mmCIF file with all atom_site columns, N, CA and C in Angstrom:
data_model
loop_
_atom_site.group_PDB
_atom_site.id
_atom_site.type_symbol
_atom_site.label_atom_id
_atom_site.label_alt_id
_atom_site.label_comp_id
_atom_site.label_asym_id
_atom_site.label_entity_id
_atom_site.label_seq_id
_atom_site.pdbx_PDB_ins_code
_atom_site.Cartn_x
_atom_site.Cartn_y
_atom_site.Cartn_z
_atom_site.occupancy
_atom_site.B_iso_or_equiv
_atom_site.pdbx_formal_charge
_atom_site.auth_seq_id
_atom_site.auth_comp_id
_atom_site.auth_asym_id
_atom_site.auth_atom_id
_atom_site.pdbx_PDB_model_num
ATOM 1   N N  . MET A 1 1  ? -36.560 43.937 -27.591 1.00 0.00 ? 1  MET A N  1
ATOM 2   C CA . MET A 1 1  ? -36.399 42.786 -28.894 1.00 0.00 ? 1  MET A CA 1
ATOM 3   C C  . MET A 1 1  ? -36.570 41.712 -27.999 1.00 0.00 ? 1  MET A C  1
ATOM 4   N N  . LYS A 1 2  ? -36.203 41.365 -26.769 1.00 0.00 ? 2  LYS A N  1
ATOM 5   C CA . LYS A 1 2  ? -35.883 39.345 -26.385 1.00 0.00 ? 2  LYS A CA 1
ATOM 6   C C  . LYS A 1 2  ? -37.515 39.589 -26.321 1.00 0.00 ? 2  LYS A C  1
ATOM 7   N N  . LYS A 1 3  ? -38.854 40.531 -25.642 1.00 0.00 ? 3  LYS A N  1
ATOM 8   C CA . LYS A 1 3  ? -39.651 40.195 -24.984 1.00 0.00 ? 3  LYS A CA 1
ATOM 9   C C  . LYS A 1 3  ? -40.544 39.487 -25.968 1.00 0.00 ? 3  LYS A C  1
ATOM 10  N N  . ILE A 1 4  ? -39.729 40.176 -27.764 1.00 0.00 ? 4  ILE A N  1
ATOM 11  C CA . ILE A 1 4  ? -41.434 40.185 -28.616 1.00 0.00 ? 4  ILE A CA 1
ATOM 12  C C  . ILE A 1 4  ? -40.449 38.518 -29.359 1.00 0.00 ? 4  ILE A C  1
ATOM 13  N N  . PRO A 1 5  ? -42.152 38.495 -28.869 1.00 0.00 ? 5  PRO A N  1
ATOM 14  C CA . PRO A 1 5  ? -41.879 36.565 -29.998 1.00 0.00 ? 5  PRO A CA 1
ATOM 15  C C  . PRO A 1 5  ? -40.829 36.614 -31.785 1.00 0.00 ? 5  PRO A C  1
ATOM 16  N N  . ASP A 1 6  ? -41.251 35.799 -31.905 1.00 0.00 ? 6  ASP A N  1
ATOM 17  C CA . ASP A 1 6  ? -40.377 35.247 -32.953 1.00 0.00 ? 6  ASP A CA 1
ATOM 18  C C  . ASP A 1 6  ? -41.283 35.316 -33.634 1.00 0.00 ? 6  ASP A C  1
ATOM 19  N N  . GLY A 1 7  ? -41.493 36.125 -35.491 1.00 0.00 ? 7  GLY A N  1
ATOM 20  C CA . GLY A 1 7  ? -42.651 36.293 -36.475 1.00 0.00 ? 7  GLY A CA 1
ATOM 21  C C  . GLY A 1 7  ? -43.656 36.844 -36.887 1.00 0.00 ? 7  GLY A C  1
ATOM 22  N N  . ALA A 1 8  ? -43.621 38.013 -34.910 1.00 0.00 ? 8  ALA A N  1
ATOM 23  C CA . ALA A 1 8  ? -44.173 38.848 -34.291 1.00 0.00 ? 8  ALA A CA 1
ATOM 24  C C  . ALA A 1 8  ? -44.555 39.887 -35.696 1.00 0.00 ? 8  ALA A C  1
ATOM 25  N N  . GLU A 1 9  ? -45.948 40.677 -36.060 1.00 0.00 ? 9  GLU A N  1
ATOM 26  C CA . GLU A 1 9  ? -45.801 41.174 -37.158 1.00 0.00 ? 9  GLU A CA 1
ATOM 27  C C  . GLU A 1 9  ? -46.687 42.844 -36.612 1.00 0.00 ? 9  GLU A C  1
ATOM 28  N N  . ALA A 1 10 ? -46.933 44.196 -36.948 1.00 0.00 ? 10 ALA A N  1
ATOM 29  C CA . ALA A 1 10 ? -46.479 44.903 -36.186 1.00 0.00 ? 10 ALA A CA 1
ATOM 30  C C  . ALA A 1 10 ? -47.974 45.728 -36.529 1.00 0.00 ? 10 ALA A C  1
ATOM 31  N N  . ALA A 1 11 ? -49.722 46.082 -36.437 1.00 0.00 ? 11 ALA A N  1
ATOM 32  C CA . ALA A 1 11 ? -50.791 46.651 -36.647 1.00 0.00 ? 11 ALA A CA 1
ATOM 33  C C  . ALA A 1 11 ? -49.746 48.346 -35.980 1.00 0.00 ? 11 ALA A C  1
ATOM 34  N N  . ASN A 1 12 ? -50.581 49.634 -37.621 1.00 0.00 ? 12 ASN A N  1
ATOM 35  C CA . ASN A 1 12 ? -50.405 50.122 -36.923 1.00 0.00 ? 12 ASN A CA 1
ATOM 36  C C  . ASN A 1 12 ? -51.506 51.375 -37.449 1.00 0.00 ? 12 ASN A C  1
ATOM 37  N N  . ILE A 1 13 ? -51.771 52.098 -36.218 1.00 0.00 ? 13 ILE A N  1
ATOM 38  C CA . ILE A 1 13 ? -52.673 52.922 -35.699 1.00 0.00 ? 13 ILE A CA 1
ATOM 39  C C  . ILE A 1 13 ? -52.821 54.734 -36.566 1.00 0.00 ? 13 ILE A C  1
ATOM 40  N N  . LEU A 1 14 ? -53.190 55.494 -36.710 1.00 0.00 ? 14 LEU A N  1
ATOM 41  C CA . LEU A 1 14 ? -52.985 55.759 -37.658 1.00 0.00 ? 14 LEU A CA 1
ATOM 42  C C  . LEU A 1 14 ? -54.349 57.049 -37.296 1.00 0.00 ? 14 LEU A C  1
ATOM 43  N N  . VAL A 1 15 ? -54.593 58.252 -36.476 1.00 0.00 ? 15 VAL A N  1
ATOM 44  C CA . VAL A 1 15 ? -55.122 59.520 -36.642 1.00 0.00 ? 15 VAL A CA 1
ATOM 45  C C  . VAL A 1 15 ? -54.456 60.612 -36.799 1.00 0.00 ? 15 VAL A C  1
ATOM 46  N N  . GLY A 1 16 ? -55.818 61.234 -37.986 1.00 0.00 ? 16 GLY A N  1
ATOM 47  C CA . GLY A 1 16 ? -55.694 62.404 -37.447 1.00 0.00 ? 16 GLY A CA 1
ATOM 48  C C  . GLY A 1 16 ? -56.726 63.889 -37.868 1.00 0.00 ? 16 GLY A C  1
ATOM 49  N N  . GLU A 1 17 ? -56.545 64.507 -38.236 1.00 0.00 ? 17 GLU A N  1
ATOM 50  C CA . GLU A 1 17 ? -58.329 65.446 -38.337 1.00 0.00 ? 17 GLU A CA 1
ATOM 51  C C  . GLU A 1 17 ? -56.889 66.178 -39.769 1.00 0.00 ? 17 GLU A C  1
ATOM 52  N N  . LEU A 1 18 ? -57.876 66.592 -40.668 1.00 0.00 ? 18 LEU A N  1
ATOM 53  C CA . LEU A 1 18 ? -57.570 67.391 -41.718 1.00 0.00 ? 18 LEU A CA 1
ATOM 54  C C  . LEU A 1 18 ? -59.055 68.470 -42.185 1.00 0.00 ? 18 LEU A C  1
ATOM 55  N N  . ASP A 1 19 ? -58.597 69.918 -42.116 1.00 0.00 ? 19 ASP A N  1
ATOM 56  C CA . ASP A 1 19 ? -60.205 70.828 -41.885 1.00 0.00 ? 19 ASP A CA 1
ATOM 57  C C  . ASP A 1 19 ? -60.441 70.692 -42.974 1.00 0.00 ? 19 ASP A C  1
ATOM 58  N N  . CYS A 1 20 ? -60.177 69.778 -44.100 1.00 0.00 ? 20 CYS A N  1
ATOM 59  C CA . CYS A 1 20 ? -61.029 69.864 -45.368 1.00 0.00 ? 20 CYS A CA 1
ATOM 60  C C  . CYS A 1 20 ? -62.287 68.916 -45.153 1.00 0.00 ? 20 CYS A C  1
ATOM 61  N N  . LEU A 1 21 ? -62.462 68.347 -44.411 1.00 0.00 ? 21 LEU A N  1
ATOM 62  C CA . LEU A 1 21 ? -63.181 66.971 -43.958 1.00 0.00 ? 21 LEU A CA 1
ATOM 63  C C  . LEU A 1 21 ? -64.618 67.758 -43.542 1.00 0.00 ? 21 LEU A C  1
ATOM 64  N N  . LYS A 1 22 ? -65.690 66.587 -43.271 1.00 0.00 ? 22 LYS A N  1
ATOM 65  C CA . LYS A 1 22 ? -66.576 67.014 -42.444 1.00 0.00 ? 22 LYS A CA 1
ATOM 66  C C  . LYS A 1 22 ? -67.230 65.573 -42.096 1.00 0.00 ? 22 LYS A C  1
ATOM 67  N N  . TYR A 1 23 ? -66.927 64.630 -42.620 1.00 0.00 ? 23 TYR A N  1
ATOM 68  C CA . TYR A 1 23 ? -67.361 63.298 -41.889 1.00 0.00 ? 23 TYR A CA 1
ATOM 69  C C  . TYR A 1 23 ? -65.770 62.757 -42.181 1.00 0.00 ? 23 TYR A C  1
ATOM 70  N N  . GLN A 1 24 ? -65.758 62.207 -40.776 1.00 0.00 ? 24 GLN A N  1
ATOM 71  C CA . GLN A 1 24 ? -64.678 61.372 -40.059 1.00 0.00 ? 24 GLN A CA 1
ATOM 72  C C  . GLN A 1 24 ? -64.553 59.912 -41.306 1.00 0.00 ? 24 GLN A C  1
ATOM 73  N N  . ILE A 1 25 ? -63.679 59.911 -41.809 1.00 0.00 ? 25 ILE A N  1
ATOM 74  C CA . ILE A 1 25 ? -63.359 58.670 -43.104 1.00 0.00 ? 25 ILE A CA 1
ATOM 75  C C  . ILE A 1 25 ? -61.300 58.138 -41.819 1.00 0.00 ? 25 ILE A C  1
ATOM 76  N N  . THR A 1 26 ? -62.330 56.344 -42.709 1.00 0.00 ? 26 THR A N  1
ATOM 77  C CA . THR A 1 26 ? -61.570 54.991 -42.244 1.00 0.00 ? 26 THR A CA 1
ATOM 78  C C  . THR A 1 26 ? -61.720 54.646 -42.739 1.00 0.00 ? 26 THR A C  1
ATOM 79  N N  . ALA A 1 27 ? -60.057 53.949 -43.465 1.00 0.00 ? 27 ALA A N  1
ATOM 80  C CA . ALA A 1 27 ? -59.994 52.754 -43.514 1.00 0.00 ? 27 ALA A CA 1
ATOM 81  C C  . ALA A 1 27 ? -58.939 51.711 -42.634 1.00 0.00 ? 27 ALA A C  1
ATOM 82  N N  . LEU A 1 28 ? -58.981 50.945 -43.081 1.00 0.00 ? 28 LEU A N  1
ATOM 83  C CA . LEU A 1 28 ? -57.923 49.315 -42.529 1.00 0.00 ? 28 LEU A CA 1
ATOM 84  C C  . LEU A 1 28 ? -57.801 48.581 -43.551 1.00 0.00 ? 28 LEU A C  1
ATOM 85  N N  . VAL A 1 29 ? -56.627 48.516 -43.542 1.00 0.00 ? 29 VAL A N  1
ATOM 86  C CA . VAL A 1 29 ? -56.192 47.828 -44.438 1.00 0.00 ? 29 VAL A CA 1
ATOM 87  C C  . VAL A 1 29 ? -54.582 46.263 -43.950 1.00 0.00 ? 29 VAL A C  1
ATOM 88  N N  . ARG A 1 30 ? -55.361 45.805 -44.754 1.00 0.00 ? 30 ARG A N  1
ATOM 89  C CA . ARG A 1 30 ? -54.934 43.943 -44.891 1.00 0.00 ? 30 ARG A CA 1
ATOM 90  C C  . ARG A 1 30 ? -53.866 43.224 -45.751 1.00 0.00 ? 30 ARG A C  1
ATOM 91  N N  . LEU A 1 31 ? -52.478 43.569 -45.735 1.00 0.00 ? 31 LEU A N  1
ATOM 92  C CA . LEU A 1 31 ? -51.376 43.036 -46.376 1.00 0.00 ? 31 LEU A CA 1
ATOM 93  C C  . LEU A 1 31 ? -50.663 42.185 -46.691 1.00 0.00 ? 31 LEU A C  1
ATOM 94  N N  . THR A 1 32 ? -51.376 41.815 -48.463 1.00 0.00 ? 32 THR A N  1
ATOM 95  C CA . THR A 1 32 ? -51.183 40.625 -47.934 1.00 0.00 ? 32 THR A CA 1
ATOM 96  C C  . THR A 1 32 ? -49.621 39.811 -47.426 1.00 0.00 ? 32 THR A C  1
ATOM 97  N N  . GLU A 1 33 ? -48.156 40.667 -47.417 1.00 0.00 ? 33 GLU A N  1
ATOM 98  C CA . GLU A 1 33 ? -47.081 40.356 -47.145 1.00 0.00 ? 33 GLU A CA 1
ATOM 99  C C  . GLU A 1 33 ? -46.640 41.363 -46.102 1.00 0.00 ? 33 GLU A C  1
ATOM 100 N N  . ALA A 1 34 ? -46.148 40.665 -45.026 1.00 0.00 ? 34 ALA A N  1
ATOM 101 C CA . ALA A 1 34 ? -45.768 41.628 -43.849 1.00 0.00 ? 34 ALA A CA 1
ATOM 102 C C  . ALA A 1 34 ? -44.265 43.226 -44.504 1.00 0.00 ? 34 ALA A C  1
ATOM 103 N N  . ARG A 1 35 ? -45.084 43.856 -43.796 1.00 0.00 ? 35 ARG A N  1
ATOM 104 C CA . ARG A 1 35 ? -43.293 44.827 -45.722 1.00 0.00 ? 35 ARG A CA 1
ATOM 105 C C  . ARG A 1 35 ? -43.387 45.489 -43.590 1.00 0.00 ? 35 ARG A C  1
ATOM 106 N N  . SER A 1 36 ? -41.892 46.776 -43.913 1.00 0.00 ? 36 SER A N  1
ATOM 107 C CA . SER A 1 36 ? -41.047 47.247 -43.266 1.00 0.00 ? 36 SER A CA 1
ATOM 108 C C  . SER A 1 36 ? -42.048 48.225 -43.727 1.00 0.00 ? 36 SER A C  1
ATOM 109 N N  . PHE A 1 37 ? -41.998 49.684 -43.449 1.00 0.00 ? 37 PHE A N  1
ATOM 110 C CA . PHE A 1 37 ? -42.072 51.216 -43.609 1.00 0.00 ? 37 PHE A CA 1
ATOM 111 C C  . PHE A 1 37 ? -41.033 51.895 -43.507 1.00 0.00 ? 37 PHE A C  1
ATOM 112 N N  . GLY A 1 38 ? -39.822 51.478 -42.953 1.00 0.00 ? 38 GLY A N  1
ATOM 113 C CA . GLY A 1 38 ? -38.615 52.152 -41.927 1.00 0.00 ? 38 GLY A CA 1
ATOM 114 C C  . GLY A 1 38 ? -39.725 52.501 -40.474 1.00 0.00 ? 38 GLY A C  1
ATOM 115 N N  . ASP A 1 39 ? -38.693 53.680 -40.178 1.00 0.00 ? 39 ASP A N  1
ATOM 116 C CA . ASP A 1 39 ? -39.387 54.553 -38.518 1.00 0.00 ? 39 ASP A CA 1
ATOM 117 C C  . ASP A 1 39 ? -40.669 54.392 -37.929 1.00 0.00 ? 39 ASP A C  1
ATOM 118 N N  . LEU A 1 40 ? -41.735 53.263 -39.265 1.00 0.00 ? 40 LEU A N  1
ATOM 119 C CA . LEU A 1 40 ? -43.524 53.980 -39.271 1.00 0.00 ? 40 LEU A CA 1
ATOM 120 C C  . LEU A 1 40 ? -43.574 53.257 -37.697 1.00 0.00 ? 40 LEU A C  1
ATOM 121 N N  . THR A 1 41 ? -42.521 51.952 -36.938 1.00 0.00 ? 41 THR A N  1
ATOM 122 C CA . THR A 1 41 ? -43.030 51.265 -35.947 1.00 0.00 ? 41 THR A CA 1
ATOM 123 C C  . THR A 1 41 ? -42.706 51.762 -35.070 1.00 0.00 ? 41 THR A C  1
ATOM 124 N N  . GLU A 1 42 ? -42.041 51.656 -33.072 1.00 0.00 ? 42 GLU A N  1
ATOM 125 C CA . GLU A 1 42 ? -40.619 51.569 -32.784 1.00 0.00 ? 42 GLU A CA 1
ATOM 126 C C  . GLU A 1 42 ? -39.257 50.243 -32.533 1.00 0.00 ? 42 GLU A C  1
ATOM 127 N N  . VAL A 1 43 ? -40.503 49.928 -32.998 1.00 0.00 ? 43 VAL A N  1
ATOM 128 C CA . VAL A 1 43 ? -39.571 48.064 -33.035 1.00 0.00 ? 43 VAL A CA 1
ATOM 129 C C  . VAL A 1 43 ? -39.221 48.004 -34.402 1.00 0.00 ? 43 VAL A C  1
ATOM 130 N N  . PRO A 1 44 ? -38.447 46.910 -34.919 1.00 0.00 ? 44 PRO A N  1
ATOM 131 C CA . PRO A 1 44 ? -38.424 46.953 -36.167 1.00 0.00 ? 44 PRO A CA 1
ATOM 132 C C  . PRO A 1 44 ? -39.641 45.484 -36.740 1.00 0.00 ? 44 PRO A C  1
ATOM 133 N N  . LEU A 1 45 ? -40.092 46.072 -36.267 1.00 0.00 ? 45 LEU A N  1
ATOM 134 C CA . LEU A 1 45 ? -41.404 44.623 -37.194 1.00 0.00 ? 45 LEU A CA 1
ATOM 135 C C  . LEU A 1 45 ? -42.018 44.895 -38.561 1.00 0.00 ? 45 LEU A C  1
ATOM 136 N N  . PRO A 1 46 ? -41.863 44.158 -39.329 1.00 0.00 ? 46 PRO A N  1
ATOM 137 C CA . PRO A 1 46 ? -42.353 44.135 -40.590 1.00 0.00 ? 46 PRO A CA 1
ATOM 138 C C  . PRO A 1 46 ? -44.728 44.865 -40.509 1.00 0.00 ? 46 PRO A C  1
ATOM 139 N N  . THR A 1 47 ? -45.320 45.630 -40.845 1.00 0.00 ? 47 THR A N  1
ATOM 140 C CA . THR A 1 47 ? -46.382 46.209 -40.935 1.00 0.00 ? 47 THR A CA 1
ATOM 141 C C  . THR A 1 47 ? -47.239 44.878 -41.505 1.00 0.00 ? 47 THR A C  1
ATOM 142 N N  . ARG A 1 48 ? -48.460 44.557 -40.923 1.00 0.00 ? 48 ARG A N  1
ATOM 143 C CA . ARG A 1 48 ? -49.251 43.837 -41.619 1.00 0.00 ? 48 ARG A CA 1
ATOM 144 C C  . ARG A 1 48 ? -50.631 43.910 -41.979 1.00 0.00 ? 48 ARG A C  1
ATOM 145 N N  . PHE A 1 49 ? -50.877 45.722 -40.708 1.00 0.00 ? 49 PHE A N  1
ATOM 146 C CA . PHE A 1 49 ? -52.263 46.040 -41.159 1.00 0.00 ? 49 PHE A CA 1
ATOM 147 C C  . PHE A 1 49 ? -51.785 47.452 -40.657 1.00 0.00 ? 49 PHE A C  1
ATOM 148 N N  . ILE A 1 50 ? -52.916 48.418 -41.746 1.00 0.00 ? 50 ILE A N  1
ATOM 149 C CA . ILE A 1 50 ? -52.964 49.964 -40.622 1.00 0.00 ? 50 ILE A CA 1
ATOM 150 C C  . ILE A 1 50 ? -54.028 49.742 -40.698 1.00 0.00 ? 50 ILE A C  1
ATOM 151 N N  . PHE A 1 51 ? -54.273 50.404 -39.902 1.00 0.00 ? 51 PHE A N  1
ATOM 152 C CA . PHE A 1 51 ? -55.816 52.098 -39.895 1.00 0.00 ? 51 PHE A CA 1
ATOM 153 C C  . PHE A 1 51 ? -55.715 52.896 -39.500 1.00 0.00 ? 51 PHE A C  1
ATOM 154 N N  . LEU A 1 52 ? -57.053 53.671 -40.502 1.00 0.00 ? 52 LEU A N  1
ATOM 155 C CA . LEU A 1 52 ? -55.616 54.605 -40.528 1.00 0.00 ? 52 LEU A CA 1
ATOM 156 C C  . LEU A 1 52 ? -56.832 56.066 -40.486 1.00 0.00 ? 52 LEU A C  1
ATOM 157 N N  . LEU A 1 53 ? -57.857 56.495 -39.711 1.00 0.00 ? 53 LEU A N  1
ATOM 158 C CA . LEU A 1 53 ? -58.922 57.201 -39.525 1.00 0.00 ? 53 LEU A CA 1
ATOM 159 C C  . LEU A 1 53 ? -58.199 58.618 -39.358 1.00 0.00 ? 53 LEU A C  1
ATOM 160 N N  . LEU A 1 54 ? -59.169 59.437 -40.250 1.00 0.00 ? 54 LEU A N  1
ATOM 161 C CA . LEU A 1 54 ? -58.924 60.882 -40.121 1.00 0.00 ? 54 LEU A CA 1
ATOM 162 C C  . LEU A 1 54 ? -60.718 61.352 -39.624 1.00 0.00 ? 54 LEU A C  1
ATOM 163 N N  . GLY A 1 55 ? -60.724 62.776 -39.379 1.00 0.00 ? 55 GLY A N  1
ATOM 164 C CA . GLY A 1 55 ? -61.637 63.207 -39.766 1.00 0.00 ? 55 GLY A CA 1
ATOM 165 C C  . GLY A 1 55 ? -61.573 64.115 -39.424 1.00 0.00 ? 55 GLY A C  1
ATOM 166 N N  . PRO A 1 56 ? -62.577 65.535 -39.111 1.00 0.00 ? 56 PRO A N  1
ATOM 167 C CA . PRO A 1 56 ? -62.806 67.155 -39.459 1.00 0.00 ? 56 PRO A CA 1
ATOM 168 C C  . PRO A 1 56 ? -61.495 67.485 -37.968 1.00 0.00 ? 56 PRO A C  1
ATOM 169 N N  . PRO A 1 57 ? -62.248 68.794 -37.902 1.00 0.00 ? 57 PRO A N  1
ATOM 170 C CA . PRO A 1 57 ? -60.953 69.564 -36.829 1.00 0.00 ? 57 PRO A CA 1
ATOM 171 C C  . PRO A 1 57 ? -62.350 69.193 -35.630 1.00 0.00 ? 57 PRO A C  1
ATOM 172 N N  . GLY A 1 58 ? -61.406 69.445 -34.518 1.00 0.00 ? 58 GLY A N  1
ATOM 173 C CA . GLY A 1 58 ? -62.663 69.914 -33.666 1.00 0.00 ? 58 GLY A CA 1
ATOM 174 C C  . GLY A 1 58 ? -63.657 68.213 -32.854 1.00 0.00 ? 58 GLY A C  1
ATOM 175 N N  . CYS A 1 59 ? -62.266 66.680 -33.200 1.00 0.00 ? 59 CYS A N  1
ATOM 176 C CA . CYS A 1 59 ? -62.946 65.583 -32.384 1.00 0.00 ? 59 CYS A CA 1
ATOM 177 C C  . CYS A 1 59 ? -61.932 64.753 -32.251 1.00 0.00 ? 59 CYS A C  1
ATOM 178 N N  . GLN A 1 60 ? -60.725 65.489 -31.905 1.00 0.00 ? 60 GLN A N  1
ATOM 179 C CA . GLN A 1 60 ? -60.008 64.486 -32.448 1.00 0.00 ? 60 GLN A CA 1
ATOM 180 C C  . GLN A 1 60 ? -59.698 63.990 -31.379 1.00 0.00 ? 60 GLN A C  1
ATOM 181 N N  . ASN A 1 61 ? -60.269 64.174 -29.731 1.00 0.00 ? 61 ASN A N  1
ATOM 182 C CA . ASN A 1 61 ? -60.305 63.291 -28.198 1.00 0.00 ? 61 ASN A CA 1
ATOM 183 C C  . ASN A 1 61 ? -61.453 62.500 -29.045 1.00 0.00 ? 61 ASN A C  1
ATOM 184 N N  . LYS A 1 62 ? -62.531 61.953 -29.454 1.00 0.00 ? 62 LYS A N  1
ATOM 185 C CA . LYS A 1 62 ? -63.501 60.965 -29.637 1.00 0.00 ? 62 LYS A CA 1
ATOM 186 C C  . LYS A 1 62 ? -62.016 60.469 -31.011 1.00 0.00 ? 62 LYS A C  1
ATOM 187 N N  . ASN A 1 63 ? -61.669 61.514 -32.249 1.00 0.00 ? 63 ASN A N  1
ATOM 188 C CA . ASN A 1 63 ? -61.147 60.384 -32.807 1.00 0.00 ? 63 ASN A CA 1
ATOM 189 C C  . ASN A 1 63 ? -59.313 58.925 -31.962 1.00 0.00 ? 63 ASN A C  1
ATOM 190 N N  . VAL A 1 64 ? -59.148 60.002 -31.159 1.00 0.00 ? 64 VAL A N  1
ATOM 191 C CA . VAL A 1 64 ? -58.673 58.562 -30.028 1.00 0.00 ? 64 VAL A CA 1
ATOM 192 C C  . VAL A 1 64 ? -58.567 57.308 -30.369 1.00 0.00 ? 64 VAL A C  1
ATOM 193 N N  . GLU A 1 65 ? -59.385 57.836 -29.237 1.00 0.00 ? 65 GLU A N  1
ATOM 194 C CA . GLU A 1 65 ? -60.116 56.990 -28.684 1.00 0.00 ? 65 GLU A CA 1
ATOM 195 C C  . GLU A 1 65 ? -60.850 55.865 -29.323 1.00 0.00 ? 65 GLU A C  1
ATOM 196 N N  . MET A 1 66 ? -60.947 55.877 -30.291 1.00 0.00 ? 66 MET A N  1
ATOM 197 C CA . MET A 1 66 ? -61.585 55.214 -31.172 1.00 0.00 ? 66 MET A CA 1
ATOM 198 C C  . MET A 1 66 ? -60.453 54.046 -31.750 1.00 0.00 ? 66 MET A C  1
ATOM 199 N N  . GLY A 1 67 ? -59.106 54.808 -32.400 1.00 0.00 ? 67 GLY A N  1
ATOM 200 C CA . GLY A 1 67 ? -57.718 54.485 -32.276 1.00 0.00 ? 67 GLY A CA 1
ATOM 201 C C  . GLY A 1 67 ? -57.585 53.636 -31.121 1.00 0.00 ? 67 GLY A C  1
ATOM 202 N N  . ARG A 1 68 ? -57.056 54.071 -29.977 1.00 0.00 ? 68 ARG A N  1
ATOM 203 C CA . ARG A 1 68 ? -57.224 53.240 -28.977 1.00 0.00 ? 68 ARG A CA 1
ATOM 204 C C  . ARG A 1 68 ? -58.269 52.201 -28.927 1.00 0.00 ? 68 ARG A C  1
ATOM 205 N N  . ALA A 1 69 ? -59.986 51.566 -29.286 1.00 0.00 ? 69 ALA A N  1
ATOM 206 C CA . ALA A 1 69 ? -59.917 50.517 -29.522 1.00 0.00 ? 69 ALA A CA 1
ATOM 207 C C  . ALA A 1 69 ? -59.745 50.069 -31.044 1.00 0.00 ? 69 ALA A C  1
ATOM 208 N N  . MET A 1 70 ? -59.396 50.311 -31.257 1.00 0.00 ? 70 MET A N  1
ATOM 209 C CA . MET A 1 70 ? -58.688 49.248 -32.611 1.00 0.00 ? 70 MET A CA 1
ATOM 210 C C  . MET A 1 70 ? -57.847 48.394 -32.371 1.00 0.00 ? 70 MET A C  1
ATOM 211 N N  . SER A 1 71 ? -56.627 50.019 -31.376 1.00 0.00 ? 71 SER A N  1
ATOM 212 C CA . SER A 1 71 ? -55.227 48.755 -31.027 1.00 0.00 ? 71 SER A CA 1
ATOM 213 C C  . SER A 1 71 ? -55.525 48.064 -29.777 1.00 0.00 ? 71 SER A C  1
ATOM 214 N N  . THR A 1 72 ? -56.583 47.677 -29.159 1.00 0.00 ? 72 THR A N  1
ATOM 215 C CA . THR A 1 72 ? -57.309 47.231 -28.411 1.00 0.00 ? 72 THR A CA 1
ATOM 216 C C  . THR A 1 72 ? -57.524 45.431 -29.420 1.00 0.00 ? 72 THR A C  1
ATOM 217 N N  . MET A 1 73 ? -58.412 45.664 -29.620 1.00 0.00 ? 73 MET A N  1
ATOM 218 C CA . MET A 1 73 ? -58.208 45.655 -30.528 1.00 0.00 ? 73 MET A CA 1
ATOM 219 C C  . MET A 1 73 ? -57.431 44.244 -31.442 1.00 0.00 ? 73 MET A C  1
ATOM 220 N N  . MET A 1 74 ? -56.476 44.770 -32.207 1.00 0.00 ? 74 MET A N  1
ATOM 221 C CA . MET A 1 74 ? -55.547 44.421 -31.928 1.00 0.00 ? 74 MET A CA 1
ATOM 222 C C  . MET A 1 74 ? -55.162 43.344 -31.566 1.00 0.00 ? 74 MET A C  1
ATOM 223 N N  . VAL A 1 75 ? -55.001 43.035 -30.032 1.00 0.00 ? 75 VAL A N  1
ATOM 224 C CA . VAL A 1 75 ? -53.807 42.634 -29.738 1.00 0.00 ? 75 VAL A CA 1
ATOM 225 C C  . VAL A 1 75 ? -53.793 41.047 -29.578 1.00 0.00 ? 75 VAL A C  1
ATOM 226 N N  . ASP A 1 76 ? -53.273 40.148 -29.000 1.00 0.00 ? 76 ASP A N  1
ATOM 227 C CA . ASP A 1 76 ? -53.233 39.094 -29.455 1.00 0.00 ? 76 ASP A CA 1
ATOM 228 C C  . ASP A 1 76 ? -52.620 38.695 -28.470 1.00 0.00 ? 76 ASP A C  1
ATOM 229 N N  . GLU A 1 77 ? -52.839 38.872 -27.108 1.00 0.00 ? 77 GLU A N  1
ATOM 230 C CA . GLU A 1 77 ? -51.691 37.891 -26.305 1.00 0.00 ? 77 GLU A CA 1
ATOM 231 C C  . GLU A 1 77 ? -52.102 36.337 -26.166 1.00 0.00 ? 77 GLU A C  1
ATOM 232 N N  . VAL A 1 78 ? -50.912 36.062 -25.805 1.00 0.00 ? 78 VAL A N  1
ATOM 233 C CA . VAL A 1 78 ? -49.900 34.964 -26.041 1.00 0.00 ? 78 VAL A CA 1
ATOM 234 C C  . VAL A 1 78 ? -49.977 34.342 -24.481 1.00 0.00 ? 78 VAL A C  1
ATOM 235 N N  . LEU A 1 79 ? -51.013 33.308 -24.086 1.00 0.00 ? 79 LEU A N  1
ATOM 236 C CA . LEU A 1 79 ? -51.515 32.597 -23.501 1.00 0.00 ? 79 LEU A CA 1
ATOM 237 C C  . LEU A 1 79 ? -50.570 31.639 -22.980 1.00 0.00 ? 79 LEU A C  1
#
């Protein structure tokens, strides 16, 4: 927590598979006010963005890579 700046907020990236799906479903939610969701994050930070990607069985690797790409875009480096 020492290295996390004051006022920092989290973006949660959730990826999974569902047997009933034939295509991928994606949702990006931006909350008006950041909220804490219990143990959803590894550190006690309020969540501002939630990205959810669900796909059919057999495309887990592709979904994980898309989740990684989204998390990379959500990073804001402070220089």
